Amino acid sequence: MSFLVEKREYINKLIEDNKDIYIQTSQQIHANPEVGNEEFFASTKLIKLLENADFQVNKGIAGHETSFFALRDSGIEGPTIAFLAEYDALPSIGHADGHNIVGTASVAASIALAELLNETGGRIIVLGTPAEEGGSNGSAKGNFIKHGYIEDIDVALLIRPAGKTTLTLETLAMDSLDFHFLGEASHATASPEIVTNALEAVIHFFNGVSALRSQLPSNVSINGIITHGGDASNIIPYFASARFHISAKTWKETEEISKKVRFIANGATLITGTSVKIERFQNEVQDFVVNSVLDEVVHSELEAIGEVVYTESKQYNDSTDVGNISYVVPTARPSIKIGPDDLIAHTIEFREAAKSEAANEALIKGAKALATTGYRILTDAKLLHQIRKDFNASLARKAKEDGMDVCDLKD
């Protein structure tokens, strides 16, 4: 038996010995869904597991009450591996992205790997990152970066549930904006000529955005809703608002599209005689810097636990604030199968799959793959060097594509 196989089996046994606790935790989080920045139950459950495993936990960091930073330090020089824990649910449909699995798998992997720190050296960090799904002050990983919590980390890891087991997929950058239009209220029939209708401005705004869509590349997505359209049908609305997500292949392209959307909003005010206040209501979300070397390690560890890894596509037409992390440190975000191949996230079907027996099995297998990937990085300096080299090359390639300096991308 090779040394790696022996250690892999040891790590797997540590997770198997505690699998009932991890499955119970995942199921409890699933049964108590909490939207972004309100995940008090979920974060408390995960923090308790980490504290029981002798992690030092700092709670409520980076401007998020339900966040945490957990650390196990061997006191021996070595790499720092971070596991990213997500645990927020979606409004109205609960854990339809399976974050009950994501957060629990990261915690389980970190606890198992920590048992070998005296042998490997280095540090293990678990970042409890609220509001991955966005919302007010959402996409918390952006704030983790701004507050310096990603500094000195060598590699970041998490695994997400899906219809297929895959390696890290490319994702879209996203800008999230609120548009608050202000007019003047009046009775709808008595004196409509002396007021300005904020709802009319929103309608013109939506029509303008619809016209813009026909002039954009297919990989650009602009989705919006009216968040306030008035208080009564017989009162001309003096205030109306809309919320938009704007996504494109890169953050630079996303910013360019956002400027056009802002221009359309200002144009709507000229038509209607209103004014508009535009706010970014959550952190900007960057596209993903895929690390091929790191993915090769993840690939072999997923196969070692019996997963068939689907590799035909490297693109995913969605956004995640894990992309922000991937611009700062080498990051892997593989997926693990919990249902049929055509399972789609953010649906009732996905929510039900995230609490199934297949999900429980995927949770344990995913934790094993994360932990053994972390072990290989902690113990193989040459591998870590190759991962860093690929990371720097990928950043340079993206900078060239965007006509930017590499330092600008990191910022």
mmCIF file of N, CA and C in Angstrom, residues 186-263:
data_model
loop_
_atom_site.group_PDB
_atom_site.id
_atom_site.type_symbol
_atom_site.label_atom_id
_atom_site.label_comp_id
_atom_site.label_asym_id
_atom_site.label_seq_id
_atom_site.Cartn_x
_atom_site.Cartn_y
_atom_site.Cartn_z
ATOM 1 N N SER A 186 -49.860 62.259 -6.479
ATOM 2 C CA SER A 186 -51.126 63.010 -6.579
ATOM 3 C C SER A 186 -52.257 62.022 -6.766
ATOM 4 N N HIS A 187 -53.494 62.535 -6.702
ATOM 5 C CA HIS A 187 -54.653 61.720 -7.032
ATOM 6 C C HIS A 187 -54.585 61.356 -8.512
ATOM 7 N N ALA A 188 -54.902 60.101 -8.824
ATOM 8 C CA ALA A 188 -54.698 59.609 -10.177
ATOM 9 C C ALA A 188 -55.597 60.268 -11.205
ATOM 10 N N THR A 189 -56.781 60.762 -10.801
ATOM 11 C CA THR A 189 -57.705 61.368 -11.769
ATOM 12 C C THR A 189 -57.928 62.859 -11.538
ATOM 13 N N ALA A 190 -57.745 63.321 -10.306
ATOM 14 C CA ALA A 190 -58.056 64.717 -10.006
ATOM 15 C C ALA A 190 -57.043 65.687 -10.591
ATOM 16 N N SER A 191 -55.751 65.338 -10.480
ATOM 17 C CA SER A 191 -54.735 66.280 -10.969
ATOM 18 C C SER A 191 -53.498 65.554 -11.490
ATOM 19 N N PRO A 192 -53.655 64.662 -12.453
ATOM 20 C CA PRO A 192 -52.498 63.914 -12.948
ATOM 21 C C PRO A 192 -51.497 64.787 -13.685
ATOM 22 N N GLU A 193 -51.934 65.969 -14.157
ATOM 23 C CA GLU A 193 -51.054 66.787 -14.996
ATOM 24 C C GLU A 193 -49.985 67.515 -14.195
ATOM 25 N N ILE A 194 -50.124 67.564 -12.863
ATOM 26 C CA ILE A 194 -49.167 68.340 -12.077
ATOM 27 C C ILE A 194 -48.139 67.463 -11.358
ATOM 28 N N VAL A 195 -48.117 66.192 -11.678
ATOM 29 C CA VAL A 195 -47.205 65.297 -10.967
ATOM 30 C C VAL A 195 -46.268 64.609 -11.949
ATOM 31 N N THR A 196 -45.280 63.970 -11.379
ATOM 32 C CA THR A 196 -44.371 63.123 -12.162
ATOM 33 C C THR A 196 -44.498 61.699 -11.636
ATOM 34 N N ASN A 197 -44.663 60.764 -12.539
ATOM 35 C CA ASN A 197 -45.002 59.386 -12.197
ATOM 36 C C ASN A 197 -43.739 58.523 -12.178
ATOM 37 N N ALA A 198 -43.322 58.122 -10.980
ATOM 38 C CA ALA A 198 -42.107 57.318 -10.853
ATOM 39 C C ALA A 198 -42.266 55.944 -11.482
ATOM 40 N N LEU A 199 -43.465 55.387 -11.430
ATOM 41 C CA LEU A 199 -43.687 54.076 -12.039
ATOM 42 C C LEU A 199 -43.535 54.142 -13.554
ATOM 43 N N GLU A 200 -43.998 55.249 -14.158
ATOM 44 C CA GLU A 200 -43.804 55.421 -15.596
ATOM 45 C C GLU A 200 -42.310 55.403 -15.941
ATOM 46 N N ALA A 201 -41.493 55.998 -15.080
ATOM 47 C CA ALA A 201 -40.045 55.995 -15.302
ATOM 48 C C ALA A 201 -39.501 54.571 -15.277
ATOM 49 N N VAL A 202 -39.973 53.762 -14.327
ATOM 50 C CA VAL A 202 -39.533 52.367 -14.251
ATOM 51 C C VAL A 202 -39.940 51.608 -15.513
ATOM 52 N N ILE A 203 -41.148 51.854 -15.998
ATOM 53 C CA ILE A 203 -41.622 51.159 -17.204
ATOM 54 C C ILE A 203 -40.775 51.541 -18.417
ATOM 55 N N HIS A 204 -40.490 52.842 -18.565
ATOM 56 C CA HIS A 204 -39.597 53.272 -19.651
ATOM 57 C C HIS A 204 -38.213 52.635 -19.497
ATOM 58 N N PHE A 205 -37.754 52.551 -18.264
ATOM 59 C CA PHE A 205 -36.456 51.937 -17.978
ATOM 60 C C PHE A 205 -36.438 50.482 -18.442
ATOM 61 N N PHE A 206 -37.464 49.724 -18.084
ATOM 62 C CA PHE A 206 -37.530 48.317 -18.486
ATOM 63 C C PHE A 206 -37.586 48.187 -20.012
ATOM 64 N N ASN A 207 -38.343 49.041 -20.657
ATOM 65 C CA ASN A 207 -38.420 48.988 -22.117
ATOM 66 C C ASN A 207 -37.063 49.280 -22.753
ATOM 67 N N GLY A 208 -36.344 50.217 -22.168
ATOM 68 C CA GLY A 208 -35.012 50.536 -22.681
ATOM 69 C C GLY A 208 -34.036 49.377 -22.509
ATOM 70 N N VAL A 209 -34.108 48.718 -21.356
ATOM 71 C CA VAL A 209 -33.245 47.564 -21.114
ATOM 72 C C VAL A 209 -33.583 46.438 -22.089
ATOM 73 N N SER A 210 -34.877 46.253 -22.361
ATOM 74 C CA SER A 210 -35.285 45.225 -23.321
ATOM 75 C C SER A 210 -34.699 45.507 -24.703
ATOM 76 N N ALA A 211 -34.681 46.758 -25.115
ATOM 77 C CA ALA A 211 -34.084 47.122 -26.396
ATOM 78 C C ALA A 211 -32.576 46.878 -26.387
ATOM 79 N N LEU A 212 -31.935 47.149 -25.245
ATOM 80 C CA LEU A 212 -30.491 46.936 -25.136
ATOM 81 C C LEU A 212 -30.129 45.462 -25.305
ATOM 82 N N ARG A 213 -30.951 44.581 -24.749
ATOM 83 C CA ARG A 213 -30.641 43.150 -24.804
ATOM 84 C C ARG A 213 -30.408 42.650 -26.226
ATOM 85 N N SER A 214 -31.151 43.190 -27.180
ATOM 86 C CA SER A 214 -31.034 42.718 -28.561
ATOM 87 C C SER A 214 -29.705 43.112 -29.191
ATOM 88 N N GLN A 215 -28.947 43.970 -28.534
ATOM 89 C CA GLN A 215 -27.678 44.442 -29.077
ATOM 90 C C GLN A 215 -26.474 43.883 -28.327
ATOM 91 N N LEU A 216 -26.712 42.895 -27.467
ATOM 92 C CA LEU A 216 -25.645 42.380 -26.623
ATOM 93 C C LEU A 216 -25.278 40.941 -26.996
ATOM 94 N N PRO A 217 -24.045 40.508 -26.675
ATOM 95 C CA PRO A 217 -23.647 39.118 -26.924
ATOM 96 C C PRO A 217 -24.528 38.147 -26.152
ATOM 97 N N SER A 218 -24.564 36.905 -26.605
ATOM 98 C CA SER A 218 -25.441 35.905 -25.996
ATOM 99 C C SER A 218 -25.034 35.551 -24.577
ATOM 100 N N ASN A 219 -23.770 35.792 -24.218
ATOM 101 C CA ASN A 219 -23.334 35.429 -22.870
ATOM 102 C C ASN A 219 -23.611 36.518 -21.842
ATOM 103 N N VAL A 220 -24.245 37.620 -22.280
ATOM 104 C CA VAL A 220 -24.602 38.695 -21.354
ATOM 105 C C VAL A 220 -26.036 38.480 -20.874
ATOM 106 N N SER A 221 -26.230 38.638 -19.571
ATOM 107 C CA SER A 221 -27.556 38.453 -18.985
ATOM 108 C C SER A 221 -27.925 39.691 -18.178
ATOM 109 N N ILE A 222 -29.139 40.227 -18.443
ATOM 110 C CA ILE A 222 -29.655 41.352 -17.660
ATOM 111 C C ILE A 222 -31.044 40.958 -17.168
ATOM 112 N N ASN A 223 -31.165 40.759 -15.864
ATOM 113 C CA ASN A 223 -32.437 40.330 -15.285
ATOM 114 C C ASN A 223 -32.862 41.303 -14.194
ATOM 115 N N GLY A 224 -34.138 41.711 -14.237
ATOM 116 C CA GLY A 224 -34.599 42.670 -13.251
ATOM 117 C C GLY A 224 -36.034 42.450 -12.816
ATOM 118 N N ILE A 225 -36.362 43.028 -11.677
ATOM 119 C CA ILE A 225 -37.732 43.008 -11.163
ATOM 120 C C ILE A 225 -38.085 44.399 -10.658
ATOM 121 N N ILE A 226 -39.384 44.693 -10.599
ATOM 122 C CA ILE A 226 -39.857 45.917 -9.958
ATOM 123 C C ILE A 226 -40.043 45.609 -8.476
ATOM 124 N N THR A 227 -39.280 46.257 -7.637
ATOM 125 C CA THR A 227 -39.356 45.991 -6.201
ATOM 126 C C THR A 227 -40.383 46.866 -5.493
ATOM 127 N N HIS A 228 -40.736 47.989 -6.131
ATOM 128 C CA HIS A 228 -41.826 48.813 -5.595
ATOM 129 C C HIS A 228 -42.443 49.579 -6.755
ATOM 130 N N GLY A 229 -43.761 49.462 -6.898
ATOM 131 C CA GLY A 229 -44.434 50.108 -8.015
ATOM 132 C C GLY A 229 -45.540 51.045 -7.606
ATOM 133 N N GLY A 230 -45.618 51.372 -6.339
ATOM 134 C CA GLY A 230 -46.678 52.246 -5.855
ATOM 135 C C GLY A 230 -47.443 51.622 -4.718
ATOM 136 N N ASP A 231 -48.357 52.396 -4.133
ATOM 137 C CA ASP A 231 -49.091 51.936 -2.958
ATOM 138 C C ASP A 231 -50.570 51.675 -3.221
ATOM 139 N N ALA A 232 -51.139 52.342 -4.222
ATOM 140 C CA ALA A 232 -52.545 52.139 -4.560
ATOM 141 C C ALA A 232 -52.759 52.593 -5.999
ATOM 142 N N SER A 233 -53.743 51.988 -6.665
ATOM 143 C CA SER A 233 -53.963 52.299 -8.076
ATOM 144 C C SER A 233 -54.528 53.695 -8.299
ATOM 145 N N ASN A 234 -55.105 54.305 -7.267
ATOM 146 C CA ASN A 234 -55.658 55.658 -7.418
ATOM 147 C C ASN A 234 -54.713 56.735 -6.888
ATOM 148 N N ILE A 235 -53.448 56.354 -6.661
ATOM 149 C CA ILE A 235 -52.418 57.315 -6.273
ATOM 150 C C ILE A 235 -51.273 57.202 -7.282
ATOM 151 N N ILE A 236 -50.973 58.295 -7.961
ATOM 152 C CA ILE A 236 -49.840 58.262 -8.885
ATOM 153 C C ILE A 236 -48.555 58.090 -8.074
ATOM 154 N N PRO A 237 -47.788 57.041 -8.348
ATOM 155 C CA PRO A 237 -46.624 56.735 -7.509
ATOM 156 C C PRO A 237 -45.559 57.825 -7.573
ATOM 157 N N TYR A 238 -45.177 58.319 -6.410
ATOM 158 C CA TYR A 238 -44.083 59.281 -6.357
ATOM 159 C C TYR A 238 -42.745 58.554 -6.201
ATOM 160 N N PHE A 239 -42.819 57.267 -5.823
ATOM 161 C CA PHE A 239 -41.596 56.474 -5.670
ATOM 162 C C PHE A 239 -41.809 55.106 -6.295
ATOM 163 N N ALA A 240 -40.828 54.651 -7.046
ATOM 164 C CA ALA A 240 -40.840 53.302 -7.613
ATOM 165 C C ALA A 240 -39.386 52.838 -7.737
ATOM 166 N N SER A 241 -39.182 51.534 -7.679
ATOM 167 C CA SER A 241 -37.804 51.050 -7.723
ATOM 168 C C SER A 241 -37.719 49.726 -8.458
ATOM 169 N N ALA A 242 -36.526 49.432 -8.923
ATOM 170 C CA ALA A 242 -36.248 48.187 -9.630
ATOM 171 C C ALA A 242 -34.890 47.665 -9.193
ATOM 172 N N ARG A 243 -34.730 46.367 -9.301
ATOM 173 C CA ARG A 243 -33.465 45.715 -8.938
ATOM 174 C C ARG A 243 -33.005 44.872 -10.126
ATOM 175 N N PHE A 244 -31.733 45.034 -10.498
ATOM 176 C CA PHE A 244 -31.191 44.327 -11.654
ATOM 177 C C PHE A 244 -29.887 43.604 -11.322
ATOM 178 N N HIS A 245 -29.741 42.413 -11.909
ATOM 179 C CA HIS A 245 -28.468 41.698 -11.945
ATOM 180 C C HIS A 245 -27.967 41.733 -13.377
ATOM 181 N N ILE A 246 -26.722 42.146 -13.556
ATOM 182 C CA ILE A 246 -26.111 42.261 -14.877
ATOM 183 C C ILE A 246 -24.887 41.367 -14.905
ATOM 184 N N SER A 247 -24.883 40.390 -15.811
ATOM 185 C CA SER A 247 -23.808 39.400 -15.844
ATOM 186 C C SER A 247 -23.166 39.338 -17.215
ATOM 187 N N ALA A 248 -21.844 39.125 -17.223
ATOM 188 C CA ALA A 248 -21.099 38.956 -18.463
ATOM 189 C C ALA A 248 -19.872 38.099 -18.178
ATOM 190 N N LYS A 249 -19.099 37.809 -19.220
ATOM 191 C CA LYS A 249 -17.993 36.858 -19.101
ATOM 192 C C LYS A 249 -16.893 37.362 -18.178
ATOM 193 N N THR A 250 -16.639 38.675 -18.182
ATOM 194 C CA THR A 250 -15.605 39.261 -17.333
ATOM 195 C C THR A 250 -16.186 40.437 -16.564
ATOM 196 N N TRP A 251 -15.483 40.835 -15.495
ATOM 197 C CA TRP A 251 -15.938 41.986 -14.728
ATOM 198 C C TRP A 251 -15.834 43.267 -15.546
ATOM 199 N N LYS A 252 -14.798 43.388 -16.375
ATOM 200 C CA LYS A 252 -14.658 44.570 -17.217
ATOM 201 C C LYS A 252 -15.857 44.711 -18.154
ATOM 202 N N GLU A 253 -16.248 43.620 -18.795
ATOM 203 C CA GLU A 253 -17.398 43.652 -19.695
ATOM 204 C C GLU A 253 -18.684 43.941 -18.921
ATOM 205 N N THR A 254 -18.789 43.366 -17.732
ATOM 206 C CA THR A 254 -19.968 43.603 -16.902
ATOM 207 C C THR A 254 -20.090 45.079 -16.547
ATOM 208 N N GLU A 255 -18.980 45.705 -16.185
ATOM 209 C CA GLU A 255 -18.996 47.130 -15.864
ATOM 210 C C GLU A 255 -19.444 47.964 -17.068
ATOM 211 N N GLU A 256 -18.988 47.574 -18.252
ATOM 212 C CA GLU A 256 -19.360 48.317 -19.460
ATOM 213 C C GLU A 256 -20.864 48.216 -19.721
ATOM 214 N N ILE A 257 -21.434 47.022 -19.521
ATOM 215 C CA ILE A 257 -22.878 46.851 -19.702
ATOM 216 C C ILE A 257 -23.630 47.623 -18.621
ATOM 217 N N SER A 258 -23.117 47.598 -17.397
ATOM 218 C CA SER A 258 -23.760 48.324 -16.298
ATOM 219 C C SER A 258 -23.853 49.816 -16.599
ATOM 220 N N LYS A 259 -22.800 50.363 -17.218
ATOM 221 C CA LYS A 259 -22.832 51.789 -17.577
ATOM 222 C C LYS A 259 -23.971 52.067 -18.543
ATOM 223 N N LYS A 260 -24.178 51.178 -19.503
ATOM 224 C CA LYS A 260 -25.267 51.368 -20.468
ATOM 225 C C LYS A 260 -26.624 51.301 -19.777
ATOM 226 N N VAL A 261 -26.757 50.371 -18.827
ATOM 227 C CA VAL A 261 -28.016 50.263 -18.089
ATOM 228 C C VAL A 261 -28.251 51.524 -17.258
ATOM 229 N N ARG A 262 -27.200 52.057 -16.670
ATOM 230 C CA ARG A 262 -27.323 53.301 -15.907
ATOM 231 C C ARG A 262 -27.760 54.452 -16.815
ATOM 232 N N PHE A 263 -27.190 54.514 -18.016
ATOM 233 C CA PHE A 263 -27.582 55.559 -18.968
ATOM 234 C C PHE A 263 -29.067 55.461 -19.302
#
